[in-house]
Amino acid sequence: MNLFEQRLWQVKEAPFRPNGIAHTETIFTIGNGLVGVRGAFEEGYPGESATVLAAGVFNHAQGQLVPELPVLPNWLSFRVRVDGETFALNAGRVIGFERVLDLKTAALRRGVLWLSPNRVTLRVLFERFASLDNPHVMALRVMAQVMSDGAHTLEIVDALDATGNNLMNVDHWSKRTLSADGAVLRFDGTTSQSAYRVAMRAHTSADVGAAWSDVSASRVAAHKASLQVAQYEKVTFTKIVALHTTRDAGDPASAAEQTLKSAVAAGYDALKSAHEAAWSDVWQRMDVVIDGDELAQVAVRFSMYHIMIAVPTQDERVSIGAKTLSGFGYKGHVFWDTELFMLPPLTLSYPERARSLLMYRYHNLHGAREKAREAGCEGAMYPWESTDTGLETTPRWANELNAQGERIRIWTGDNEQHISTDIAYAVLQYWRWTGDDRWFLDYGAEIVLDTAVFYGSRAEWNADAGRYELSMQIGPDEYHENVDNSVFTNRMTAWHLEQALNVWAWLSADHPDEARRLGEALQIDAARLDKWRDIATKMWIPTSDQGDGVVFEQFEGFFDRLKPIPLHDFSPRTANMDWLLGHAKTQESRVIKQADVVMLMALLGDQLGDRAFLRRNWETYYPVVDHGSSLSPSIHAWVASRLGLIETAYELFVYAAAIDLEDRKGNVHDGIHAASAGGLWQAVVFGFLGLKLTDSGPQIHPALPSHWRRVAVTVRWRGRPIRLEAHASAAESARVQP
């Protein structure tokens, strides 16, 4: 890759690239599921976004359209002065610079050799991590060493800096209290609307005597210390931070004080060892080994790292936002991205974490039911975007105006209704892989059945045609809004109702008490079951013959009403087609944002038809996809590999890998594309490795890129770890090892 030297467990930046700080802040994010800390510099840098976010702590500030995650105090703030000159990358001269994200241990390290304006050479090493062993703990270690001869004065200014606001300078806090007391810094705050209380505590020490004096200012708790050092003398500072909120503690302040006390007593090295042990367990479960392709190996590990630092480990009432906790993109909201893109790696390799994310949907059934009622339907209709409340949080109007000076209506919250069947799909995949009947009986079945109740009430009977239809839909291709009979939505709805009938039959036969309970709660009776069968059988699945055989029609009128657009006329480009054509013209054009029919092929595969039929659909829709969403390339890579298009699949895999690492779309400053990260894993495991689950267990049908020597991954089926391996060698092409 162009920007970073790749090693099998490292993402590296060397030398410093000042024009790329917004990009590197995102990719160098650390976290642990409770907190995300962007990769800003401890000493600060002009234009940076030193952002700390906590999972589930949302606030709807006055004047804002929707809730978002408020920025927390920047606990990284740590400034070094040598002989009165402040260490800064935009002052003096940077002689050497290297920053490394260690994926294996989830630690970010940086080394800088710096020449001050007064010609004093300073060496500074930084290391930070957010503990996976105890998600309420974060830590920073800084080593400073003056390389010039003579005696020198080192001055440290260490802070909890709460001066930062969210984008558009939105302030989410009604109350802030900050103070410094010797080696300890304190922050206590309350959000303005949601009334979350947040407490942060920090303790900073040095390996030599350091006396701290209070230099706090408005919205900053700070202290400083001065030291006399000789040439080559190393001084190491350790900063340990504790964070609690009312999501996890009735009294966050007391909890933070106790957590800090325990963490300081344990010490940095012990905290780091426990953190590394926790990550060792993660990689034992989650690692995908790719021999023969360093880029692919690091990219998949980088992707899994960013999913795992966002997975909540202690709060099943929160989920993973589309940009994780790595940036302000989508304001921390949860989409279908979680269930169909991020969840599969967890379902197969770390099912406990997958179960927690599915519980977020269970706990928020109330919001789905409220939305269904508002739409005049029954059952549970999940919001397109959700936060901590479970209610729909998609804005109805965009902030900006269109070229005609008109407000832009956002329809996804109203009509992108496939999310409910996407969630049911994820629940059923979890159940199928784990065999966790107890969880399914207590929680999962209710999700599957009540979303089926919704679709049963939403389907429209067309008496003239003798079929059921779904009007005013938005499929995965969001370039075309409010279409009739999205083939993705219609086919997934029919599949969903078929599965709901199977679930009901299983409940009735094997768990009659649970069937009775759910039947009464969800008003499922014989008439409703008969209607589900009727809809599943008679749902219209649009098809068309364009001269080369029958294919799916993405939605009603896709071929007849839309104007073909030769995408190659716009190459090369990085901008999406809706930017180039404009919203209205894109709606009228046969160009699609992302995998839509191809997404259906990924999820249902052979259930849709034979290989020739699937290949015709690929040849119809692949030439017109824009990949305007980061969700698209990895899914296309998965499907292409299953169709035997290995070179194309690999090109798409590399495209997906570059989205974040190389900032392919120029928008990584908003946060990690977490769905693309999960999709990359699926491209390898479901695509190149060819993993399928049969009644007798997992099977693989590999088709590896020509230069890959081996792919190996461990999955869990019904509680048992199973090692899957595929080799380039024909003599040892595939193995499934219990």
mmCIF file of N, CA and C in Angstrom, residues 471-577:
data_model
loop_
_atom_site.group_PDB
_atom_site.id
_atom_site.type_symbol
_atom_site.label_atom_id
_atom_site.label_comp_id
_atom_site.label_asym_id
_atom_site.label_seq_id
_atom_site.Cartn_x
_atom_site.Cartn_y
_atom_site.Cartn_z
ATOM 1 N N SER A 471 -45.130 -1.798 -1.926
ATOM 2 C CA SER A 471 -44.905 -0.517 -2.597
ATOM 3 C C SER A 471 -44.088 0.413 -1.712
ATOM 4 N N MET A 472 -43.579 1.477 -2.319
ATOM 5 C CA MET A 472 -42.842 2.531 -1.606
ATOM 6 C C MET A 472 -41.728 1.944 -0.740
ATOM 7 N N GLN A 473 -40.779 1.302 -1.390
ATOM 8 C CA GLN A 473 -39.659 0.681 -0.696
ATOM 9 C C GLN A 473 -38.336 1.311 -1.125
ATOM 10 N N ILE A 474 -37.353 1.185 -0.271
ATOM 11 C CA ILE A 474 -35.967 1.489 -0.629
ATOM 12 C C ILE A 474 -35.166 0.224 -0.351
ATOM 13 N N GLY A 475 -34.601 -0.347 -1.395
ATOM 14 C CA GLY A 475 -33.756 -1.516 -1.218
ATOM 15 C C GLY A 475 -32.354 -1.084 -0.818
ATOM 16 N N PRO A 476 -31.402 -1.998 -0.810
ATOM 17 C CA PRO A 476 -30.021 -1.606 -0.508
ATOM 18 C C PRO A 476 -29.489 -0.507 -1.428
ATOM 19 N N ASP A 477 -29.954 -0.484 -2.679
ATOM 20 C CA ASP A 477 -29.560 0.568 -3.622
ATOM 21 C C ASP A 477 -30.324 1.845 -3.299
ATOM 22 N N GLU A 478 -29.676 2.720 -2.525
ATOM 23 C CA GLU A 478 -30.350 3.936 -2.079
ATOM 24 C C GLU A 478 -30.337 5.055 -3.117
ATOM 25 N N TYR A 479 -29.781 4.803 -4.291
ATOM 26 C CA TYR A 479 -29.913 5.782 -5.366
ATOM 27 C C TYR A 479 -31.348 5.844 -5.886
ATOM 28 N N HIS A 480 -32.130 4.797 -5.617
ATOM 29 C CA HIS A 480 -33.496 4.740 -6.134
ATOM 30 C C HIS A 480 -34.456 4.568 -4.962
ATOM 31 N N GLU A 481 -35.130 5.649 -4.633
ATOM 32 C CA GLU A 481 -35.992 5.686 -3.458
ATOM 33 C C GLU A 481 -37.451 5.461 -3.842
ATOM 34 N N ASN A 482 -38.193 4.923 -2.879
ATOM 35 C CA ASN A 482 -39.652 4.832 -2.974
ATOM 36 C C ASN A 482 -40.097 4.076 -4.221
ATOM 37 N N VAL A 483 -39.433 2.946 -4.446
ATOM 38 C CA VAL A 483 -39.763 2.113 -5.606
ATOM 39 C C VAL A 483 -40.802 1.078 -5.198
ATOM 40 N N ASP A 484 -41.432 0.501 -6.186
ATOM 41 C CA ASP A 484 -42.395 -0.568 -5.937
ATOM 42 C C ASP A 484 -41.736 -1.915 -6.203
ATOM 43 N N ASN A 485 -41.936 -2.818 -5.262
ATOM 44 C CA ASN A 485 -41.510 -4.210 -5.424
ATOM 45 C C ASN A 485 -40.006 -4.359 -5.630
ATOM 46 N N SER A 486 -39.270 -3.848 -4.661
ATOM 47 C CA SER A 486 -37.835 -4.123 -4.590
ATOM 48 C C SER A 486 -37.642 -5.627 -4.491
ATOM 49 N N VAL A 487 -36.896 -6.199 -5.429
ATOM 50 C CA VAL A 487 -36.755 -7.656 -5.423
ATOM 51 C C VAL A 487 -36.030 -8.120 -4.165
ATOM 52 N N PHE A 488 -35.089 -7.335 -3.663
ATOM 53 C CA PHE A 488 -34.409 -7.704 -2.422
ATOM 54 C C PHE A 488 -35.414 -7.766 -1.280
ATOM 55 N N THR A 489 -36.207 -6.712 -1.121
ATOM 56 C CA THR A 489 -37.149 -6.660 -0.011
ATOM 57 C C THR A 489 -38.232 -7.722 -0.161
ATOM 58 N N ASN A 490 -38.783 -7.861 -1.366
ATOM 59 C CA ASN A 490 -39.856 -8.839 -1.566
ATOM 60 C C ASN A 490 -39.378 -10.267 -1.328
ATOM 61 N N ARG A 491 -38.211 -10.607 -1.902
ATOM 62 C CA ARG A 491 -37.725 -11.988 -1.765
ATOM 63 C C ARG A 491 -37.316 -12.287 -0.331
ATOM 64 N N MET A 492 -36.674 -11.336 0.332
ATOM 65 C CA MET A 492 -36.293 -11.557 1.722
ATOM 66 C C MET A 492 -37.523 -11.631 2.616
ATOM 67 N N THR A 493 -38.561 -10.882 2.291
ATOM 68 C CA THR A 493 -39.803 -10.966 3.062
ATOM 69 C C THR A 493 -40.430 -12.348 2.922
ATOM 70 N N ALA A 494 -40.491 -12.863 1.692
ATOM 71 C CA ALA A 494 -41.032 -14.211 1.487
ATOM 72 C C ALA A 494 -40.206 -15.242 2.252
ATOM 73 N N TRP A 495 -38.887 -15.115 2.167
ATOM 74 C CA TRP A 495 -38.002 -16.030 2.904
ATOM 75 C C TRP A 495 -38.255 -15.923 4.405
ATOM 76 N N HIS A 496 -38.377 -14.709 4.897
ATOM 77 C CA HIS A 496 -38.602 -14.462 6.322
ATOM 78 C C HIS A 496 -39.882 -15.154 6.788
ATOM 79 N N LEU A 497 -40.954 -15.012 6.034
ATOM 80 C CA LEU A 497 -42.216 -15.629 6.429
ATOM 81 C C LEU A 497 -42.127 -17.151 6.387
ATOM 82 N N GLU A 498 -41.391 -17.686 5.416
ATOM 83 C CA GLU A 498 -41.163 -19.136 5.384
ATOM 84 C C GLU A 498 -40.449 -19.590 6.657
ATOM 85 N N GLN A 499 -39.427 -18.839 7.056
ATOM 86 C CA GLN A 499 -38.670 -19.200 8.255
ATOM 87 C C GLN A 499 -39.519 -19.048 9.508
ATOM 88 N N ALA A 500 -40.357 -18.018 9.545
ATOM 89 C CA ALA A 500 -41.231 -17.828 10.704
ATOM 90 C C ALA A 500 -42.199 -19.001 10.851
ATOM 91 N N LEU A 501 -42.700 -19.504 9.740
ATOM 92 C CA LEU A 501 -43.571 -20.682 9.782
ATOM 93 C C LEU A 501 -42.815 -21.901 10.297
ATOM 94 N N ASN A 502 -41.563 -22.054 9.878
ATOM 95 C CA ASN A 502 -40.744 -23.164 10.377
ATOM 96 C C ASN A 502 -40.495 -23.030 11.877
ATOM 97 N N VAL A 503 -40.224 -21.809 12.313
ATOM 98 C CA VAL A 503 -40.009 -21.567 13.741
ATOM 99 C C VAL A 503 -41.269 -21.919 14.520
ATOM 100 N N TRP A 504 -42.413 -21.499 14.002
ATOM 101 C CA TRP A 504 -43.669 -21.784 14.702
ATOM 102 C C TRP A 504 -43.932 -23.288 14.775
ATOM 103 N N ALA A 505 -43.643 -23.995 13.702
ATOM 104 C CA ALA A 505 -43.835 -25.448 13.705
ATOM 105 C C ALA A 505 -42.934 -26.101 14.743
ATOM 106 N N TRP A 506 -41.699 -25.641 14.849
ATOM 107 C CA TRP A 506 -40.758 -26.184 15.838
ATOM 108 C C TRP A 506 -41.236 -25.893 17.254
ATOM 109 N N LEU A 507 -41.669 -24.662 17.478
ATOM 110 C CA LEU A 507 -42.172 -24.307 18.802
ATOM 111 C C LEU A 507 -43.379 -25.164 19.171
ATOM 112 N N SER A 508 -44.299 -25.292 18.250
ATOM 113 C CA SER A 508 -45.534 -26.033 18.534
ATOM 114 C C SER A 508 -45.254 -27.497 18.834
ATOM 115 N N ALA A 509 -44.280 -28.077 18.131
ATOM 116 C CA ALA A 509 -43.978 -29.496 18.311
ATOM 117 C C ALA A 509 -43.117 -29.759 19.536
ATOM 118 N N ASP A 510 -42.096 -28.928 19.740
ATOM 119 C CA ASP A 510 -41.092 -29.213 20.767
ATOM 120 C C ASP A 510 -41.216 -28.352 22.020
ATOM 121 N N HIS A 511 -41.854 -27.201 21.905
ATOM 122 C CA HIS A 511 -41.947 -26.279 23.043
ATOM 123 C C HIS A 511 -43.335 -25.641 23.071
ATOM 124 N N PRO A 512 -44.353 -26.441 23.291
ATOM 125 C CA PRO A 512 -45.727 -25.927 23.207
ATOM 126 C C PRO A 512 -46.024 -24.797 24.191
ATOM 127 N N ASP A 513 -45.401 -24.824 25.365
ATOM 128 C CA ASP A 513 -45.646 -23.739 26.318
ATOM 129 C C ASP A 513 -45.124 -22.408 25.779
ATOM 130 N N GLU A 514 -43.947 -22.460 25.142
ATOM 131 C CA GLU A 514 -43.402 -21.236 24.555
ATOM 132 C C GLU A 514 -44.249 -20.785 23.370
ATOM 133 N N ALA A 515 -44.741 -21.729 22.591
ATOM 134 C CA ALA A 515 -45.614 -21.377 21.472
ATOM 135 C C ALA A 515 -46.874 -20.695 21.987
ATOM 136 N N ARG A 516 -47.416 -21.221 23.081
ATOM 137 C CA ARG A 516 -48.625 -20.628 23.656
ATOM 138 C C ARG A 516 -48.338 -19.211 24.160
ATOM 139 N N ARG A 517 -47.217 -19.047 24.838
ATOM 140 C CA ARG A 517 -46.861 -17.724 25.372
ATOM 141 C C ARG A 517 -46.693 -16.704 24.259
ATOM 142 N N LEU A 518 -45.916 -17.065 23.232
ATOM 143 C CA LEU A 518 -45.665 -16.132 22.141
ATOM 144 C C LEU A 518 -46.913 -15.924 21.293
ATOM 145 N N GLY A 519 -47.703 -16.972 21.133
ATOM 146 C CA GLY A 519 -48.932 -16.831 20.365
ATOM 147 C C GLY A 519 -49.873 -15.825 20.992
ATOM 148 N N GLU A 520 -49.977 -15.880 22.309
ATOM 149 C CA GLU A 520 -50.842 -14.923 23.001
ATOM 150 C C GLU A 520 -50.260 -13.515 22.955
ATOM 151 N N ALA A 521 -48.950 -13.408 23.183
ATOM 152 C CA ALA A 521 -48.324 -12.085 23.230
ATOM 153 C C ALA A 521 -48.333 -11.398 21.873
ATOM 154 N N LEU A 522 -48.125 -12.171 20.808
ATOM 155 C CA LEU A 522 -47.980 -11.590 19.468
ATOM 156 C C LEU A 522 -49.229 -11.782 18.612
ATOM 157 N N GLN A 523 -50.265 -12.374 19.208
ATOM 158 C CA GLN A 523 -51.539 -12.596 18.507
ATOM 159 C C GLN A 523 -51.336 -13.416 17.228
ATOM 160 N N ILE A 524 -50.634 -14.523 17.394
ATOM 161 C CA ILE A 524 -50.411 -15.445 16.279
ATOM 162 C C ILE A 524 -51.426 -16.574 16.387
ATOM 163 N N ASP A 525 -52.286 -16.647 15.399
ATOM 164 C CA ASP A 525 -53.306 -17.691 15.376
ATOM 165 C C ASP A 525 -53.300 -18.369 14.013
ATOM 166 N N ALA A 526 -54.219 -19.287 13.810
ATOM 167 C CA ALA A 526 -54.247 -20.053 12.559
ATOM 168 C C ALA A 526 -54.455 -19.154 11.354
ATOM 169 N N ALA A 527 -55.284 -18.123 11.510
ATOM 170 C CA ALA A 527 -55.538 -17.222 10.381
ATOM 171 C C ALA A 527 -54.272 -16.469 9.990
ATOM 172 N N ARG A 528 -53.519 -16.036 10.989
ATOM 173 C CA ARG A 528 -52.278 -15.313 10.680
ATOM 174 C C ARG A 528 -51.267 -16.243 10.013
ATOM 175 N N LEU A 529 -51.157 -17.454 10.501
ATOM 176 C CA LEU A 529 -50.228 -18.407 9.896
ATOM 177 C C LEU A 529 -50.620 -18.714 8.452
ATOM 178 N N ASP A 530 -51.913 -18.846 8.214
ATOM 179 C CA ASP A 530 -52.366 -19.084 6.838
ATOM 180 C C ASP A 530 -52.005 -17.909 5.934
ATOM 181 N N LYS A 531 -52.123 -16.700 6.457
ATOM 182 C CA LYS A 531 -51.777 -15.533 5.640
ATOM 183 C C LYS A 531 -50.283 -15.509 5.341
ATOM 184 N N TRP A 532 -49.469 -15.869 6.330
ATOM 185 C CA TRP A 532 -48.022 -15.920 6.075
ATOM 186 C C TRP A 532 -47.718 -16.906 4.952
ATOM 187 N N ARG A 533 -48.361 -18.072 4.976
ATOM 188 C CA ARG A 533 -48.136 -19.056 3.909
ATOM 189 C C ARG A 533 -48.556 -18.487 2.560
ATOM 190 N N ASP A 534 -49.655 -17.793 2.556
ATOM 191 C CA ASP A 534 -50.160 -17.228 1.310
ATOM 192 C C ASP A 534 -49.208 -16.172 0.764
ATOM 193 N N ILE A 535 -48.723 -15.306 1.651
ATOM 194 C CA ILE A 535 -47.790 -14.257 1.208
ATOM 195 C C ILE A 535 -46.488 -14.878 0.721
ATOM 196 N N ALA A 536 -45.948 -15.830 1.484
ATOM 197 C CA ALA A 536 -44.679 -16.459 1.097
ATOM 198 C C ALA A 536 -44.790 -17.127 -0.266
ATOM 199 N N THR A 537 -45.956 -17.660 -0.574
ATOM 200 C CA THR A 537 -46.160 -18.354 -1.852
ATOM 201 C C THR A 537 -46.443 -17.389 -2.992
ATOM 202 N N LYS A 538 -47.147 -16.311 -2.697
ATOM 203 C CA LYS A 538 -47.653 -15.438 -3.752
ATOM 204 C C LYS A 538 -46.982 -14.067 -3.796
ATOM 205 N N MET A 539 -45.908 -13.868 -3.035
ATOM 206 C CA MET A 539 -45.188 -12.593 -3.118
ATOM 207 C C MET A 539 -44.587 -12.444 -4.508
ATOM 208 N N TRP A 540 -44.790 -11.288 -5.111
ATOM 209 C CA TRP A 540 -44.252 -11.055 -6.453
ATOM 210 C C TRP A 540 -42.747 -10.847 -6.379
ATOM 211 N N ILE A 541 -42.036 -11.643 -7.151
ATOM 212 C CA ILE A 541 -40.588 -11.513 -7.285
ATOM 213 C C ILE A 541 -40.328 -11.047 -8.713
ATOM 214 N N PRO A 542 -40.082 -9.755 -8.936
ATOM 215 C CA PRO A 542 -39.973 -9.232 -10.306
ATOM 216 C C PRO A 542 -38.807 -9.864 -11.065
ATOM 217 N N THR A 543 -39.088 -10.278 -12.285
ATOM 218 C CA THR A 543 -38.057 -10.794 -13.190
ATOM 219 C C THR A 543 -38.263 -10.176 -14.564
ATOM 220 N N SER A 544 -37.242 -10.317 -15.399
ATOM 221 C CA SER A 544 -37.326 -9.767 -16.755
ATOM 222 C C SER A 544 -36.368 -10.535 -17.649
ATOM 223 N N ASP A 545 -36.715 -10.660 -18.903
ATOM 224 C CA ASP A 545 -35.823 -11.256 -19.898
ATOM 225 C C ASP A 545 -35.354 -10.147 -20.822
ATOM 226 N N GLN A 546 -34.079 -9.787 -20.686
ATOM 227 C CA GLN A 546 -33.509 -8.711 -21.488
ATOM 228 C C GLN A 546 -32.789 -9.236 -22.726
ATOM 229 N N GLY A 547 -33.099 -10.469 -23.111
ATOM 230 C CA GLY A 547 -32.541 -11.027 -24.337
ATOM 231 C C GLY A 547 -31.576 -12.164 -24.123
ATOM 232 N N ASP A 548 -30.988 -12.233 -22.920
ATOM 233 C CA ASP A 548 -30.027 -13.298 -22.630
ATOM 234 C C ASP A 548 -30.560 -14.291 -21.609
ATOM 235 N N GLY A 549 -31.845 -14.216 -21.331
ATOM 236 C CA GLY A 549 -32.432 -15.096 -20.339
ATOM 237 C C GLY A 549 -33.016 -14.300 -19.190
ATOM 238 N N VAL A 550 -33.798 -14.971 -18.373
ATOM 239 C CA VAL A 550 -34.501 -14.312 -17.274
ATOM 240 C C VAL A 550 -33.522 -13.935 -16.166
ATOM 241 N N VAL A 551 -33.714 -12.714 -15.633
ATOM 242 C CA VAL A 551 -32.962 -12.241 -14.471
ATOM 243 C C VAL A 551 -33.946 -11.567 -13.521
ATOM 244 N N PHE A 552 -33.509 -11.355 -12.293
ATOM 245 C CA PHE A 552 -34.291 -10.531 -11.384
ATOM 246 C C PHE A 552 -34.363 -9.109 -11.930
ATOM 247 N N GLU A 553 -35.496 -8.467 -11.726
ATOM 248 C CA GLU A 553 -35.594 -7.031 -11.986
ATOM 249 C C GLU A 553 -35.497 -6.338 -10.637
ATOM 250 N N GLN A 554 -34.503 -5.486 -10.471
ATOM 251 C CA GLN A 554 -34.205 -4.941 -9.147
ATOM 252 C C GLN A 554 -35.439 -4.319 -8.499
ATOM 253 N N PHE A 555 -36.238 -3.662 -9.273
ATOM 254 C CA PHE A 555 -37.540 -3.187 -8.815
ATOM 255 C C PHE A 555 -38.400 -2.931 -10.041
ATOM 256 N N GLU A 556 -39.660 -2.747 -9.826
ATOM 257 C CA GLU A 556 -40.598 -2.557 -10.927
ATOM 258 C C GLU A 556 -40.208 -1.324 -11.752
ATOM 259 N N GLY A 557 -39.948 -1.539 -13.038
ATOM 260 C CA GLY A 557 -39.597 -0.442 -13.932
ATOM 261 C C GLY A 557 -38.112 -0.198 -14.074
ATOM 262 N N PHE A 558 -37.286 -1.025 -13.437
ATOM 263 C CA PHE A 558 -35.836 -0.803 -13.500
ATOM 264 C C PHE A 558 -35.339 -0.801 -14.944
ATOM 265 N N PHE A 559 -35.801 -1.737 -15.741
ATOM 266 C CA PHE A 559 -35.328 -1.826 -17.123
ATOM 267 C C PHE A 559 -36.101 -0.906 -18.069
ATOM 268 N N ASP A 560 -37.373 -0.698 -17.795
ATOM 269 C CA ASP A 560 -38.202 0.060 -18.735
ATOM 270 C C ASP A 560 -38.090 1.570 -18.554
ATOM 271 N N ARG A 561 -37.910 2.010 -17.310
ATOM 272 C CA ARG A 561 -38.017 3.445 -17.044
ATOM 273 C C ARG A 561 -36.686 4.149 -16.827
ATOM 274 N N LEU A 562 -35.635 3.403 -16.558
ATOM 275 C CA LEU A 562 -34.359 4.037 -16.230
ATOM 276 C C LEU A 562 -33.460 4.120 -17.454
ATOM 277 N N LYS A 563 -32.710 5.222 -17.523
ATOM 278 C CA LYS A 563 -31.808 5.458 -18.652
ATOM 279 C C LYS A 563 -30.452 4.813 -18.373
ATOM 280 N N PRO A 564 -29.929 4.002 -19.298
ATOM 281 C CA PRO A 564 -28.589 3.421 -19.095
ATOM 282 C C PRO A 564 -27.521 4.511 -19.003
ATOM 283 N N ILE A 565 -26.557 4.296 -18.132
ATOM 284 C CA ILE A 565 -25.428 5.218 -17.961
ATOM 285 C C ILE A 565 -24.140 4.418 -18.140
ATOM 286 N N PRO A 566 -23.314 4.747 -19.137
ATOM 287 C CA PRO A 566 -22.030 4.043 -19.297
ATOM 288 C C PRO A 566 -21.032 4.523 -18.244
ATOM 289 N N LEU A 567 -20.867 3.748 -17.191
ATOM 290 C CA LEU A 567 -20.006 4.169 -16.085
ATOM 291 C C LEU A 567 -18.569 4.390 -16.522
ATOM 292 N N HIS A 568 -18.107 3.659 -17.546
ATOM 293 C CA HIS A 568 -16.715 3.809 -17.975
ATOM 294 C C HIS A 568 -16.445 5.207 -18.521
ATOM 295 N N ASP A 569 -17.491 5.925 -18.934
ATOM 296 C CA ASP A 569 -17.295 7.291 -19.423
ATOM 297 C C ASP A 569 -16.879 8.239 -18.307
ATOM 298 N N PHE A 570 -17.093 7.824 -17.048
ATOM 299 C CA PHE A 570 -16.789 8.685 -15.908
ATOM 300 C C PHE A 570 -15.511 8.249 -15.189
ATOM 301 N N SER A 571 -14.786 7.318 -15.762
ATOM 302 C CA SER A 571 -13.558 6.817 -15.127
ATOM 303 C C SER A 571 -12.346 7.560 -15.671
ATOM 304 N N PRO A 572 -11.289 7.708 -14.832
ATOM 305 C CA PRO A 572 -11.230 7.344 -13.413
ATOM 306 C C PRO A 572 -11.904 8.410 -12.546
ATOM 307 N N ARG A 573 -12.379 7.999 -11.396
ATOM 308 C CA ARG A 573 -13.054 8.934 -10.505
ATOM 309 C C ARG A 573 -13.012 8.373 -9.087
ATOM 310 N N THR A 574 -13.172 9.253 -8.131
ATOM 311 C CA THR A 574 -13.360 8.841 -6.745
ATOM 312 C C THR A 574 -14.730 9.268 -6.233
ATOM 313 N N ALA A 575 -15.335 10.278 -6.871
ATOM 314 C CA ALA A 575 -16.655 10.757 -6.456
ATOM 315 C C ALA A 575 -17.732 9.750 -6.834
ATOM 316 N N ASN A 576 -18.769 9.664 -5.997
ATOM 317 C CA ASN A 576 -19.901 8.807 -6.298
ATOM 318 C C ASN A 576 -20.746 9.410 -7.413
ATOM 319 N N MET A 577 -21.489 8.552 -8.099
ATOM 320 C CA MET A 577 -22.259 9.010 -9.247
ATOM 321 C C MET A 577 -23.376 9.968 -8.861
#
